[in-house]
Amino acid sequence: MTWHRLAALLLVAVEAGVTGYEFERPAFAALVLLLAAAGAPGWVRLRLRPRIRVLYALTLGAALALRWWLLPRPSVTGSVLDSGLGYGVAQYLLLLQASLLFLRAETSLPPYFPLLGAIVMVCTGDLIAEGVRRQLFLAGSVAFACLFAAFFATSQPRLRAPARKTRRLGARLSGFAVLLGTFGGTAGGSWLLGTYKDALNDAFNRLATGSGRALEVGFTTQGDLNSIQRIKTTNGDATALRVRARANPGYLRGKTYDRLARSRWSSTISPAITVPLSAPPTPYQGTTMRVFPVSPGTGGVGENAGVTTLVDTSGVLFTGLGSRFVAAGMSRLRVGVDQTVRSPDSTTPSYYELTLAAAASMPRPPPPLDPEYRQALLSVPPLLDPGVLDLAARLFADKRTTAAKISAVVRYFRDNYRYHLGLRVPRGKDPLTYFLLERPPAHCEYFASGAALLLRLGGVPCRYVSGFVAVDRNLVGDYWNVRNKDAHAWVEAFDEKRGWVTVEATVAEGVPSPSEEERASVLSHLWDYVKEAVRRVRAALDPRALLRALGRWVGVAGAVGAFRALILAAGVLVIGRLLLLWMRRRPGRRIRRSRRPPPQVERLQRLRQRADRRLRAAGFTRGPGETLHQFAARLELAAREDPDLARAARLHHAAGWYVSYALARYGSRAAQKEFAARHADAAPIGVR
């Protein structure tokens, strides 16, 4: 096994180890390693035609694509592809690399061999992971970079010509410098960028997404009954959030309201400034993001969900009901008694994580509400229409528990109402009273407001909530796409036995749900994934966005997205340098340089070397850049200045010999043969 093939084997070993660890697939990693170990020594070499090789690559890709489509696939949070697709690509390229060790009969493997490995590392990278997991991945990345350089450094045979010893030493020193620089740059860059990744992650996402206008979904201190209707009907297919979570994140709360007046909601809550935890919980130990408490709980914590905001939300951080913690790259957050979260300066963070409470960690029974807050959640507008009071009395006539009252309200709306996006209220009528008494088709804001009012009349503390409902899962990207059309309003009621519960009073056709086309069409998911990638590239190439991002990058370094971008940029520079060195030393050129000259030229070269030795002994040495004619002119000048006539004659003869040699050496073959034959038996010229 050559050093070149050994470097290739170690490259595959590092890639397989990282892939098996990140995706928790040790069996596949072991299989790839065994295949590579069997093919690396070169004992088995399958000589296949180029067409057969292409057919094999296509067949392998089709087989893995079919398996990826039919069987469950893992997902790595933070992978550059953000999906199980990353594992599929890494799996395919690893098997392709192992196959190349069998299919290639040449000593040097193709130069794209390590480039396939670079794609594997990018697809596998879990850059959001912290602690030991992140350190292991960075160690694997450094090892891969060093082996990458070693692969190209050992891709060519050594120079054997004695005259190239200095050149060979320079090549070795250059290769060692590249290897050392790669190791130091990768290790130092990984540490530096990993240390500050969260701050730059926010700036990078701002660059990728650009600036968006504020959503009209009630993310202000007041909300009317048509704000969600406006956002649903205006650019409804635009993506507002992207949520990475294994399970459906469901209802994402943005804003809650506790005061209803003239069919308009407002909030009396003043969120308090919250500082991060000094001792983050287990999922966040070692992270550079700051962790903030959101809601009380006991025991363990649940699953993490990463949220990427693609529009300006006026500083609102969307969370689920019962979210225990929020992690963001900010020094402070505002958290209200209603468990809503927003930034102090209304700046929208581009990425943050939230942790849901585990089922067993929710306190039972829940702690009682603050008396003042409970009173606010039971307040109703003055001078209500008697028909509304009578409706509430009839609904709760025989209901004694909170759960029974909630069920009665939900059943009432679903049995007597239909959904319609938009409601025309007659002039002079109160919109909410008209909705409750006349039962016209309406949208979610009316259903949620009516349910909240009826529950309060029944003695159930509740609040009006606006936000999004995540229902559209992209099967290609393996993420939840939250669009403007998924904006929604609902109610959260407090049950003394169960705590806070979500009340969905809107009829089924009004609750956000994926369409049949979106649910069944993989092409639509792929198209959405491609459009999102194109949108990010276009936003990243926007000079204005670049200038804004550069302004935010001052003093910070690293990111989930920018980390990969910078590492790949450094990798491109290293790869370009290595490819340049390889092109200068590629086999074709090496063969031409080391090709044996014709026999007559060899005889001429031996004659010249003999003449050079004689003249060197007499003190006349031809310089490295001195041509034969220049050397002959120097000998002629020395002959003219030498007082010793005999010595001057020999120098004159030597000068003429070099001129004749130059004419023969670079002349025709006949001239070369004639010169070699005439001087074959002649005594070597010299100066005594």
XYZ file of C-alpha atoms in Angstrom:
688
model
C 0.000 0.000 0.000
C 1.404 3.382 -1.010
C 1.360 6.437 1.232
C -1.123 7.990 -1.168
C -3.641 5.178 -0.792
C -3.051 5.102 2.961
C -3.992 8.797 3.144
C -7.133 8.002 1.148
C -8.021 5.162 3.543
C -7.575 7.419 6.580
C -9.712 10.079 4.920
C -12.565 7.615 4.497
C -12.053 6.395 8.067
C -12.410 9.921 9.485
C -15.475 10.624 7.347
C -17.112 7.331 8.303
C -16.372 7.882 11.985
C -17.822 11.382 12.020
C -20.864 10.307 10.001
C -21.533 7.289 12.193
C -21.250 9.375 15.351
C -23.312 12.354 14.218
C -26.118 10.300 12.690
C -25.842 7.477 15.236
C -25.238 4.859 12.538
C -22.133 2.927 13.675
C -23.020 -0.156 11.618
C -22.920 1.760 8.350
C -19.654 3.465 9.343
C -18.087 0.066 10.102
C -19.255 -1.312 6.738
C -17.719 1.588 4.808
C -14.478 1.262 6.758
C -14.240 -2.462 5.972
C -14.843 -1.848 2.262
C -12.230 0.902 2.172
C -9.702 -1.259 4.037
C -10.238 -4.050 1.503
C -9.773 -1.773 -1.485
C -6.961 0.485 -0.288
C -4.057 -2.010 -0.653
C -4.898 -2.379 -4.346
C -5.070 -6.165 -4.268
C -8.442 -6.125 -6.033
C -8.627 -3.790 -9.024
C -11.698 -3.891 -11.223
C -10.919 -2.520 -14.656
C -14.242 -1.111 -15.824
C -14.941 1.044 -18.809
C -15.958 4.676 -18.155
C -19.535 3.961 -19.205
C -19.783 1.088 -16.736
C -18.382 3.290 -13.972
C -20.957 5.994 -14.647
C -23.702 3.384 -14.728
C -22.506 2.012 -11.407
C -22.524 5.464 -9.818
C -26.037 6.146 -11.090
C -27.299 2.735 -9.939
C -25.805 3.223 -6.491
C -27.400 6.651 -6.209
C -30.780 5.352 -7.350
C -30.679 2.486 -4.857
C -29.805 4.771 -1.960
C -32.422 7.317 -3.040
C -35.058 4.567 -3.028
C -33.975 3.431 0.410
C -33.913 7.034 1.666
C -37.415 7.525 0.354
C -38.947 4.335 1.718
C -37.242 3.943 5.094
C -36.973 6.368 8.034
C -33.952 8.605 7.936
C -32.153 10.393 10.759
C -31.948 14.125 11.180
C -29.102 16.193 12.586
C -29.964 19.584 14.028
C -27.739 22.145 12.399
C -26.566 20.058 9.469
C -25.938 22.215 6.433
C -28.843 20.523 4.650
C -30.940 20.577 7.820
C -32.465 17.205 7.055
C -32.046 13.486 6.636
C -31.071 14.396 3.081
C -27.653 15.246 4.486
C -27.267 11.682 5.701
C -28.375 10.338 2.325
C -25.792 12.424 0.458
C -23.058 11.507 2.941
C -23.957 7.818 2.671
C -23.809 7.888 -1.121
C -20.482 9.716 -1.316
C -18.862 7.463 1.285
C -19.823 4.358 -0.657
C -18.623 6.013 -3.854
C -15.245 6.767 -2.274
C -14.889 3.195 -1.049
C -15.736 1.971 -4.554
C -13.093 4.186 -6.139
C -10.457 2.290 -4.168
C -11.510 -0.807 -6.116
C -12.304 0.706 -9.491
C -9.191 2.765 -10.000
C -6.196 0.815 -11.283
C -3.773 3.747 -11.270
C -1.403 4.493 -8.433
C -2.841 7.978 -7.884
C -6.515 8.309 -7.098
C -8.506 11.024 -8.895
C -8.065 14.537 -7.473
C -11.798 14.808 -6.705
C -11.549 11.930 -4.205
C -11.008 14.180 -1.145
C -13.497 16.723 -2.499
C -16.188 14.071 -2.114
C -15.066 13.741 1.487
C -15.341 17.503 1.994
C -18.983 17.322 0.921
C -19.503 14.439 3.355
C -18.115 16.515 6.224
C -20.325 19.466 5.311
C -23.430 17.277 5.108
C -22.585 15.597 8.393
C -21.599 18.669 10.397
C -23.671 19.278 13.523
C -22.484 22.778 14.355
C -25.266 23.556 16.809
C -24.180 20.753 19.116
C -22.167 21.761 22.134
C -19.824 20.219 24.651
C -18.135 16.938 23.846
C -20.168 16.437 20.683
C -18.934 19.666 19.164
C -15.352 19.042 20.256
C -15.347 15.616 18.632
C -16.689 17.017 15.385
C -14.082 19.791 15.339
C -11.346 17.219 16.037
C -12.592 15.153 13.123
C -12.634 18.259 10.911
C -9.027 19.092 11.796
C -7.935 15.515 11.108
C -9.770 15.570 7.792
C -8.078 18.841 6.763
C -4.635 17.418 7.531
C -5.330 14.205 5.632
C -6.726 16.312 2.789
C -3.348 18.019 2.448
C -1.480 14.718 2.862
C -3.517 13.188 0.041
C -2.243 15.746 -2.463
C 1.249 15.800 -0.992
C 1.615 12.057 -1.667
C -0.197 11.973 -5.002
C 2.974 12.006 -7.155
C 6.172 9.904 -7.229
C 9.390 11.412 -5.977
C 11.820 13.256 -8.228
C 14.773 10.994 -8.913
C 17.075 13.222 -10.880
C 20.176 14.156 -8.844
C 20.046 17.683 -10.197
C 16.658 18.174 -8.532
C 17.612 17.458 -4.938
C 17.139 21.092 -3.997
C 13.833 21.128 -5.770
C 12.735 17.964 -4.006
C 13.683 19.408 -0.620
C 11.712 22.562 -1.414
C 8.694 20.499 -2.389
C 8.899 18.582 0.876
C 9.207 21.749 2.912
C 6.318 23.312 0.991
C 4.150 20.256 1.618
C 5.025 20.272 5.311
C 4.256 23.994 5.526
C 0.884 23.467 3.837
C 0.095 20.590 6.208
C 1.147 22.599 9.269
C -0.729 25.684 8.083
C -3.827 23.625 7.404
C -3.717 22.115 10.878
C -3.083 25.408 12.641
C -5.566 27.376 10.575
C -8.307 24.791 10.910
C -7.797 24.257 14.625
C -7.481 27.955 15.430
C -10.323 28.962 13.138
C -12.584 26.245 14.529
C -11.918 27.354 18.086
C -12.346 31.045 17.318
C -15.471 30.676 15.215
C -17.021 28.101 17.527
C -16.512 30.391 20.511
C -18.478 33.265 18.990
C -20.756 31.351 16.632
C -24.061 32.498 18.112
C -23.446 36.210 17.717
C -22.394 35.854 14.103
C -25.152 33.343 13.461
C -27.640 36.138 14.032
C -25.772 38.439 11.655
C -25.454 35.744 8.999
C -29.143 34.949 9.073
C -29.916 38.630 8.748
C -27.726 38.720 5.669
C -29.427 35.638 4.228
C -32.964 36.730 4.923
C -32.693 40.459 4.415
C -35.031 42.845 6.145
C -38.735 42.088 6.189
C -41.722 44.198 7.061
C -43.519 43.776 10.345
C -46.176 41.117 10.427
C -49.702 42.235 11.169
C -50.682 39.356 13.415
C -51.253 41.282 16.599
C -47.597 41.757 17.515
C -48.303 45.192 18.943
C -49.849 46.221 22.246
C -53.298 46.162 20.657
C -55.047 43.836 18.241
C -58.268 44.156 16.309
C -60.412 41.357 14.933
C -59.067 41.658 11.381
C -55.286 41.714 11.850
C -54.812 38.012 11.140
C -57.200 38.198 8.213
C -54.963 40.838 6.645
C -51.797 38.780 6.989
C -53.528 35.660 5.667
C -54.763 37.427 2.554
C -51.573 39.422 1.925
C -48.691 37.285 0.703
C -50.050 34.259 2.518
C -47.571 31.801 0.965
C -44.546 33.728 2.241
C -42.535 31.872 4.877
C -42.389 33.592 8.271
C -40.686 30.949 10.419
C -38.814 27.726 9.951
C -38.938 25.370 12.914
C -36.674 22.379 13.362
C -38.233 19.859 15.700
C -38.860 16.133 15.593
C -42.485 16.410 16.663
C -45.017 18.919 15.409
C -44.397 22.161 17.343
C -48.111 22.978 17.007
C -49.262 26.315 18.409
C -46.530 28.947 18.501
C -47.552 31.789 20.762
C -46.524 35.302 19.825
C -48.727 37.624 21.873
C -51.436 37.276 24.517
C -54.172 39.769 25.395
C -56.210 40.098 28.576
C -58.381 43.200 28.064
C -61.340 43.368 25.679
C -63.038 46.684 24.935
C -65.225 47.557 21.946
C -64.289 44.301 20.197
C -60.615 45.179 20.396
C -57.985 43.377 22.458
C -55.120 44.941 24.358
C -52.574 43.777 26.895
C -52.054 45.147 30.382
C -48.995 43.006 31.040
C -45.600 44.643 31.291
C -42.952 41.958 30.602
C -40.065 42.108 33.038
C -36.419 42.134 32.077
C -35.032 38.637 32.585
C -31.354 37.778 32.938
C -29.878 34.489 31.727
C -29.389 31.532 34.030
C -26.017 31.256 35.680
C -26.197 27.446 35.477
C -27.897 26.424 32.202
C -29.818 23.134 32.121
C -28.280 19.999 30.662
C -29.287 20.555 27.013
C -27.487 23.902 26.994
C -24.369 23.181 29.028
C -21.362 24.448 27.121
C -23.379 26.599 24.710
C -22.422 30.192 24.016
C -26.083 31.183 23.708
C -27.650 32.582 26.853
C -30.454 30.557 28.407
C -33.471 32.308 29.923
C -36.205 30.753 32.076
C -39.740 31.117 30.711
C -42.085 28.971 32.777
C -41.788 27.010 36.041
C -41.440 23.253 36.069
C -39.944 20.359 37.940
C -37.859 17.394 36.864
C -36.368 17.024 33.397
C -36.851 19.084 30.304
C -38.315 18.086 26.975
C -37.226 18.361 23.372
C -35.412 21.328 21.895
C -36.744 23.158 18.851
C -34.756 25.598 16.740
C -36.650 28.557 15.297
C -35.396 30.649 12.382
C -37.257 33.902 11.802
C -37.380 35.102 8.217
C -39.298 38.359 8.760
C -39.369 41.182 11.246
C -41.603 40.195 14.183
C -41.084 43.369 16.222
C -38.918 41.519 18.703
C -41.395 38.701 19.416
C -39.946 35.233 20.069
C -42.512 32.553 19.329
C -42.762 29.841 21.958
C -45.009 26.928 22.764
C -47.307 26.779 25.754
C -45.207 25.298 28.534
C -41.833 26.196 27.051
C -39.363 25.907 29.891
C -36.399 27.781 28.447
C -35.394 30.012 25.561
C -31.790 30.226 24.357
C -30.736 33.183 22.238
C -27.635 35.192 21.434
C -28.878 38.176 23.466
C -27.867 39.511 26.854
C -31.433 40.203 28.055
C -35.008 39.264 27.237
C -38.424 40.361 28.408
C -40.584 37.560 29.788
C -44.135 38.230 30.912
C -46.327 36.497 33.441
C -48.182 35.096 30.426
C -44.946 33.294 29.398
C -44.518 35.343 26.229
C -41.006 36.393 25.259
C -39.684 39.389 23.375
C -36.429 41.281 23.031
C -35.983 44.480 25.059
C -35.328 46.684 22.021
C -37.840 45.054 19.638
C -34.968 43.583 17.605
C -35.967 40.303 16.019
C -33.405 37.532 16.642
C -32.866 35.514 13.496
C -32.333 32.242 15.370
C -33.167 30.962 18.819
C -34.054 27.708 20.536
C -36.872 26.830 22.888
C -37.244 23.854 25.194
C -40.647 22.377 25.860
C -41.498 20.967 29.246
C -41.549 17.199 29.515
C -44.953 15.759 30.361
C -43.761 14.487 33.723
C -42.172 17.812 34.645
C -45.331 19.924 34.599
C -46.360 20.782 38.177
C -49.485 18.973 39.395
C -51.530 20.619 40.695
C -50.500 23.882 39.055
C -49.711 26.882 41.241
C -52.595 29.352 41.636
C -52.730 32.470 39.502
C -51.696 35.826 40.803
C -54.923 37.450 42.114
C -54.443 40.615 40.091
C -53.688 38.704 36.917
C -56.641 36.356 37.560
C -58.941 39.332 37.868
C -57.688 40.686 34.543
C -58.374 37.320 32.889
C -61.991 37.369 34.136
C -62.829 40.941 33.171
C -65.500 41.534 30.533
C -66.587 44.705 28.773
C -69.273 46.692 30.565
C -72.833 46.951 29.219
C -72.803 43.649 27.398
C -75.803 42.788 25.271
C -78.364 40.757 27.292
C -78.418 38.187 24.512
C -74.732 37.409 25.120
C -75.344 37.016 28.867
C -78.273 34.725 28.181
C -76.152 32.634 25.783
C -73.463 32.144 28.425
C -76.059 31.200 31.032
C -77.571 28.549 28.758
C -74.161 27.082 27.856
C -72.999 26.717 31.462
C -76.324 25.877 33.109
C -75.317 22.384 34.215
C -71.514 22.690 33.899
C -69.575 22.558 37.150
C -65.954 21.995 36.051
C -63.631 24.063 33.904
C -63.131 21.179 31.474
C -66.901 20.841 30.991
C -67.300 24.565 30.343
C -64.489 24.522 27.768
C -66.062 21.539 25.993
C -69.449 23.291 25.922
C -68.021 26.410 24.287
C -66.046 24.459 21.685
C -69.045 22.275 20.847
C -71.318 25.301 20.537
C -69.156 26.962 17.903
C -68.525 23.804 15.927
C -72.238 22.882 15.872
C -73.584 26.302 14.912
C -70.968 28.139 12.852
C -69.128 27.971 9.580
C -65.758 29.425 8.638
C -65.218 32.312 6.257
C -62.142 34.522 5.959
C -63.663 37.954 6.400
C -66.836 39.227 8.062
C -68.962 42.207 7.002
C -70.495 43.698 10.137
C -73.573 45.915 9.644
C -73.072 49.572 10.407
C -73.743 50.419 14.036
C -73.396 46.817 15.244
C -70.774 45.665 17.727
C -68.691 43.082 15.752
C -68.345 40.534 18.567
C -71.975 40.823 19.684
C -73.123 40.476 16.100
C -70.978 37.361 15.696
C -72.258 35.680 18.865
C -75.953 36.400 18.332
C -76.369 36.267 14.548
C -73.957 33.371 13.927
C -72.465 34.587 10.622
C -69.517 32.756 9.007
C -66.303 34.296 10.334
C -62.607 33.688 10.800
C -60.466 32.614 13.754
C -60.228 35.991 15.484
C -63.996 36.059 15.991
C -64.114 32.463 17.205
C -61.268 33.018 19.670
C -62.673 36.330 20.917
C -66.166 34.872 21.314
C -64.833 31.826 23.171
C -62.754 34.004 25.499
C -65.734 36.221 26.327
C -68.073 33.279 26.993
C -65.508 31.472 29.158
C -64.956 34.584 31.248
C -68.696 34.909 31.722
C -68.605 31.305 32.947
C -65.898 32.096 35.519
C -62.962 30.554 33.595
C -59.805 32.724 33.506
C -58.570 32.858 29.922
C -56.576 34.963 27.494
C -56.701 35.670 23.776
C -53.578 34.481 21.912
C -52.268 35.207 18.423
C -49.431 33.483 16.651
C -48.895 30.656 14.195
C -49.809 26.992 13.890
C -47.078 24.839 12.360
C -48.673 22.258 10.074
C -46.581 22.116 6.884
C -43.654 19.729 7.159
C -41.161 19.822 4.326
C -40.243 16.205 3.666
C -37.113 17.113 1.720
C -35.721 19.637 4.170
C -37.201 17.840 7.209
C -38.351 21.091 8.804
C -41.657 22.781 9.578
C -42.472 25.628 7.228
C -44.611 28.275 8.928
C -46.199 30.639 6.430
C -48.241 33.793 6.770
C -51.380 31.819 5.946
C -50.730 29.779 9.111
C -51.329 32.836 11.311
C -54.040 32.031 13.824
C -55.838 33.131 16.982
C -56.934 30.876 19.827
C -57.630 30.877 23.556
C -55.652 29.657 26.556
C -57.746 28.857 29.625
C -56.613 28.136 33.169
C -57.852 24.918 34.760
C -57.183 24.498 38.488
C -56.444 20.808 37.904
C -54.584 20.836 34.603
C -53.048 24.288 34.446
C -53.026 26.221 31.197
C -54.749 24.453 28.286
C -55.179 25.442 24.644
C -58.775 26.016 23.569
C -59.382 25.727 19.836
C -62.861 27.121 19.227
C -62.491 27.745 15.489
C -64.312 25.254 13.329
C -62.128 22.620 11.667
C -61.957 24.240 8.240
C -60.598 27.435 9.808
C -57.688 25.806 11.666
C -54.454 25.898 9.620
C -53.767 22.545 8.010
C -51.672 21.341 5.066
C -53.538 21.090 1.798
C -53.921 17.739 0.088
C -51.544 18.877 -2.645
C -48.868 19.861 -0.141
C -49.345 16.659 1.820
C -49.049 14.372 -1.195
C -46.645 16.190 -3.511
C -42.979 15.596 -2.870
C -42.195 17.813 -5.830
C -43.814 20.775 -4.091
C -41.625 20.158 -1.035
C -38.530 19.882 -3.203
C -39.493 23.025 -5.071
C -39.992 24.884 -1.796
C -36.610 23.685 -0.598
C -34.948 24.853 -3.820
C -36.745 28.216 -3.748
C -35.631 28.789 -0.190
C -32.032 27.996 -1.106
C -32.185 30.363 -4.084
C -33.762 33.074 -1.947
C -30.975 32.793 0.599
C -28.316 32.980 -2.096
C -29.933 36.039 -3.659
C -30.210 37.715 -0.274
C -26.600 36.885 0.519
C -25.461 38.444 -2.760
C -27.343 41.668 -2.088
C -24.644 44.352 -1.572
C -26.858 46.261 0.856
C -27.403 43.169 2.973
C -23.678 42.482 2.877
C -22.877 45.960 4.137
C -25.434 45.630 6.923
C -24.021 42.280 7.927
C -20.445 43.556 7.866
C -21.480 46.301 10.223
C -22.793 43.717 12.673
C -19.773 41.451 12.268
C -17.386 43.974 13.798
C -15.916 42.375 16.897
C -17.637 39.017 16.506
C -16.837 35.813 14.679
C -18.508 32.473 14.164
C -22.000 31.212 13.422
C -24.039 28.158 12.600
C -24.303 29.361 9.010
C -21.298 31.715 8.890
C -19.115 29.068 10.547
C -19.650 26.771 7.601
C -19.310 29.600 5.100
C -15.965 30.748 6.478
C -14.595 27.242 6.879
C -15.621 26.411 3.320
C -14.044 29.630 2.074
C -10.779 28.707 3.786
C -11.126 25.217 2.376
C -11.553 26.597 -1.133
C -8.316 28.554 -0.768
C -6.431 25.500 0.464
C -7.956 23.306 -2.231
C -7.106 25.842 -4.900
C -3.504 25.998 -3.730
C -3.188 22.220 -3.611
C -4.751 21.834 -7.048
C -2.333 24.414 -8.415
C 0.597 22.461 -6.979
C -0.844 19.252 -8.377
C -1.266 20.747 -11.841
C 2.356 21.867 -11.816
C 3.430 18.354 -10.859
C 0.808 16.348 -12.710
C 1.923 13.006 -14.232
C 1.886 14.224 -17.839
C 4.402 16.940 -17.157
C 6.487 14.710 -14.925
C 6.739 12.106 -17.665
C 7.769 14.674 -20.258
C 10.432 16.141 -17.980
C 11.899 12.803 -16.993
C 11.695 11.301 -20.505
C 15.010 9.823 -21.632
C 16.659 11.799 -24.467
C 17.752 10.148 -27.751
C 21.108 8.274 -27.747
C 22.961 10.898 -29.809
C 21.863 13.634 -27.408
C 23.046 11.551 -24.450
C 26.489 11.229 -26.063
C 26.632 14.986 -26.567
C 25.643 15.584 -22.952
C 28.409 13.280 -21.710
C 30.965 15.164 -23.819
C 29.781 18.506 -22.442
C 29.853 17.235 -18.849
C 33.447 16.047 -19.380
C 34.417 19.433 -20.795
C 32.683 21.211 -17.906
C 34.716 19.182 -15.388
C 38.028 20.015 -17.045
C 37.290 23.725 -17.240
C 35.920 23.770 -13.692
C 39.247 22.340 -12.482
C 40.994 25.228 -14.227
C 38.747 27.807 -12.562
C 36.131 28.358 -15.263
C 32.640 27.337 -14.164
C 29.540 27.933 -16.261
C 26.873 29.724 -14.236
C 23.314 28.346 -13.750
C 21.778 30.896 -16.138
C 24.722 31.220 -18.491
C 24.130 29.946 -22.027
C 26.694 28.010 -24.033
C 27.406 30.997 -26.279
C 27.823 33.320 -23.298
C 30.237 30.879 -21.691
C 32.176 30.623 -24.959
C 32.392 34.430 -25.165
C 33.751 34.554 -21.616
C 36.409 31.964 -22.472
C 37.403 33.929 -25.594
C 37.793 37.109 -23.537
C 39.954 35.260 -21.011
C 42.126 33.938 -23.844
C 42.774 37.443 -25.135
C 43.808 38.709 -21.717
C 45.965 35.711 -20.751
C 49.749 36.459 -21.245
C 50.498 32.721 -21.471
C 50.168 32.020 -25.191
C 49.796 28.255 -24.793
C 47.079 28.675 -22.198
C 45.406 31.334 -24.324
C 45.376 28.936 -27.288
C 43.678 26.238 -25.237
C 41.045 28.713 -24.002
C 40.435 29.815 -27.570
C 40.046 26.182 -28.607
C 37.621 25.558 -25.699
C 35.522 28.575 -26.689
C 35.270 27.290 -30.253
C 34.381 23.826 -28.994
C 31.409 25.169 -26.954
C 30.142 27.142 -29.960
C 30.349 24.048 -32.139
C 28.660 21.990 -29.428
C 25.770 24.472 -29.170
C 25.245 24.433 -32.929
C 25.242 20.629 -32.977
C 23.175 20.135 -29.811
C 20.331 22.287 -31.028
C 20.745 21.474 -34.670
C 19.659 18.537 -36.787
C 20.122 14.900 -35.867
C 22.775 14.573 -38.569
C 24.770 17.417 -37.027
C 24.486 15.800 -33.595
C 25.730 12.439 -34.874
C 28.596 14.071 -36.793
C 29.756 16.099 -33.754
C 29.546 13.054 -31.461
C 31.512 10.897 -33.903
C 34.211 13.564 -34.466
C 34.832 14.142 -30.759
C 34.142 10.627 -29.423
C 37.801 9.657 -29.242
C 39.222 13.127 -28.854
C 40.951 13.983 -25.655
C 38.795 16.132 -23.384
C 39.628 19.755 -23.664
C 41.086 21.468 -20.681
C 43.325 24.185 -19.438
C 46.474 23.327 -17.570
